[in-house]
Amino acid sequence: MIRVQVPATSANLGPGFDCLGIALELYNSVEFSATPKGIFIEVEGEGADGLPRDESNLVYRAARLVFERQGFKPPGLRIRLVNGIPPGRGLGSSAAAVIGGIIAADAMSGAGLSQREILNLACSLEGHPDNVAPALLGGLVIYTAVDGDITWFKVNLPPGLKAVVAIPDFALNTRDSRESLPQLVTMRDAVYNLGRVALLVAALQKGDLTVLGTAMDDRLHQPFRAGAITGFKKVISAARLAGARGVALSGAGPSIIALADKNFKLIADVMRDTFRESGVNARSLVLTPSPVGARSLKIM
Ligand code: HSE
């Protein structure tokens, strides 16, 4: 049996739209076992009620990409998914499914895919590298595609940094959310984000968190997405007041991520309560950044 553990991820961190993501210590587990025939998919944990158990399951679709590439046909396959990452909340659940499926299929078929091949395959399913890159590599990852091929760089994070995530009780579809974004932005707004994303990466690498309040602001996507998340601005202000260094939408939302080096519980409570006061049921988690990405284990 093959078991793969894949971390949650938070993309963008404010200004790093489509080029920055961080891995967090909250995991989905993907298990593959060979069977004599048939496809059996079991799902436990987050999203167990709604996720498909047939061939449309994303883990299975990702695995099939690898099997087809290798010309490998398992006689039968049992997939068991134990999900810690809530789906549709901007915490990389679909990237975890894609990476988990590819790595498990890689191990089962003996494909021996390189990290670059895994990333390129994952991006062909996921459409963008934001979550798949940190889910595979861990840490904070900067990435860009050059002629369809991904170039990335992993940045060290300061010790003691934690992510507080407030997770509303409703899901948003990333594809729909991307459709609400403008096709063109002004030079002023592009420059606004350029300075901030550079500042954010440098500050995190240097361990200087004092500038995160400025560095995690954004004009390219959050202003257009905020309308779909009741209480968005209030939660951001409340988290800052409670001591968060910087706060942003997590990926396409609706979760909100605060980076902090103290007051973790207070920030978590305040973010959850502010959502609730705005009429949105929510929970919050304090998560440590995951320095490592997906890991696989072959269990005999
Ligand atoms: N960069 C992507 C977006 C992340 O903001 O649409 C989606 O998780």
mmCIF file with all atom_site columns, C-alpha atoms and ligand atoms in Angstrom, residues 11-12 16-20 90-92 126 128 130-131 143 174 177-178 181 221 225 250-253, ligand 1:
data_model
loop_
_atom_site.group_PDB
_atom_site.id
_atom_site.type_symbol
_atom_site.label_atom_id
_atom_site.label_alt_id
_atom_site.label_comp_id
_atom_site.label_asym_id
_atom_site.label_entity_id
_atom_site.label_seq_id
_atom_site.pdbx_PDB_ins_code
_atom_site.Cartn_x
_atom_site.Cartn_y
_atom_site.Cartn_z
_atom_site.occupancy
_atom_site.B_iso_or_equiv
_atom_site.pdbx_formal_charge
_atom_site.auth_seq_id
_atom_site.auth_comp_id
_atom_site.auth_asym_id
_atom_site.auth_atom_id
_atom_site.pdbx_PDB_model_num
ATOM   1  C CA . ALA A 1 11  ? -1.710  31.057 -2.253  1.00 0.00 ? 11  ALA A CA 1
ATOM   2  C CA . ASN A 1 12  ? -1.109  34.736 -3.025  1.00 0.00 ? 12  ASN A CA 1
ATOM   3  C CA . GLY A 1 16  ? 1.664   37.493 -4.816  1.00 0.00 ? 16  GLY A CA 1
ATOM   4  C CA . PHE A 1 17  ? -1.256  36.731 -7.113  1.00 0.00 ? 17  PHE A CA 1
ATOM   5  C CA . ASP A 1 18  ? -0.498  33.552 -9.081  1.00 0.00 ? 18  ASP A CA 1
ATOM   6  C CA . CYS A 1 19  ? 3.167   33.547 -8.040  1.00 0.00 ? 19  CYS A CA 1
ATOM   7  C CA . LEU A 1 20  ? 3.432   32.871 -4.270  1.00 0.00 ? 20  LEU A CA 1
ATOM   8  C CA . GLY A 1 90  ? -8.844  28.612 -0.409  1.00 0.00 ? 90  GLY A CA 1
ATOM   9  C CA . LEU A 1 91  ? -6.578  26.173 1.433   1.00 0.00 ? 91  LEU A CA 1
ATOM   10 C CA . GLY A 1 92  ? -5.367  24.100 -1.494  1.00 0.00 ? 92  GLY A CA 1
ATOM   11 C CA . GLU A 1 126 ? -4.930  22.603 -11.684 1.00 0.00 ? 126 GLU A CA 1
ATOM   12 C CA . HIS A 1 128 ? -1.977  27.427 -12.055 1.00 0.00 ? 128 HIS A CA 1
ATOM   13 C CA . ASP A 1 130 ? 0.113   28.512 -6.747  1.00 0.00 ? 130 ASP A CA 1
ATOM   14 C CA . ASN A 1 131 ? -0.953  25.649 -4.561  1.00 0.00 ? 131 ASN A CA 1
ATOM   15 C CA . TYR A 1 143 ? 7.092   30.431 -9.060  1.00 0.00 ? 143 TYR A CA 1
ATOM   16 C CA . THR A 1 174 ? -11.839 29.322 -7.704  1.00 0.00 ? 174 THR A CA 1
ATOM   17 C CA . SER A 1 177 ? -13.812 33.729 -8.463  1.00 0.00 ? 177 SER A CA 1
ATOM   18 C CA . ARG A 1 178 ? -11.153 34.202 -11.166 1.00 0.00 ? 178 ARG A CA 1
ATOM   19 C CA . LEU A 1 181 ? -11.201 39.614 -11.868 1.00 0.00 ? 181 LEU A CA 1
ATOM   20 C CA . HIS A 1 221 ? -7.507  40.485 -6.831  1.00 0.00 ? 221 HIS A CA 1
ATOM   21 C CA . ARG A 1 225 ? -13.230 39.205 -4.403  1.00 0.00 ? 225 ARG A CA 1
ATOM   22 C CA . SER A 1 250 ? -6.128  32.836 1.411   1.00 0.00 ? 250 SER A CA 1
ATOM   23 C CA . GLY A 1 251 ? -5.939  31.953 -2.285  1.00 0.00 ? 251 GLY A CA 1
ATOM   24 C CA . ALA A 1 252 ? -9.261  32.750 -3.913  1.00 0.00 ? 252 ALA A CA 1
ATOM   25 C CA . GLY A 1 253 ? -10.943 32.639 -0.472  1.00 0.00 ? 253 GLY A CA 1
HETATM 26 N N1 . HSE B 2 .   ? -3.766  32.363 -7.453  1.00 0.00 ? 1   HSE B N1 1
HETATM 27 C C1 . HSE B 2 .   ? -5.005  31.657 -7.461  1.00 0.00 ? 1   HSE B C1 1
HETATM 28 C C2 . HSE B 2 .   ? -6.119  32.651 -7.428  1.00 0.00 ? 1   HSE B C2 1
HETATM 29 C C3 . HSE B 2 .   ? -5.067  30.787 -6.223  1.00 0.00 ? 1   HSE B C3 1
HETATM 30 O O1 . HSE B 2 .   ? -6.009  33.612 -6.691  1.00 0.00 ? 1   HSE B O1 1
HETATM 31 O O2 . HSE B 2 .   ? -7.086  32.489 -8.163  1.00 0.00 ? 1   HSE B O2 1
HETATM 32 C C4 . HSE B 2 .   ? -6.251  29.903 -6.155  1.00 0.00 ? 1   HSE B C4 1
HETATM 33 O O3 . HSE B 2 .   ? -6.088  29.053 -5.038  1.00 0.00 ? 1   HSE B O3 1
#
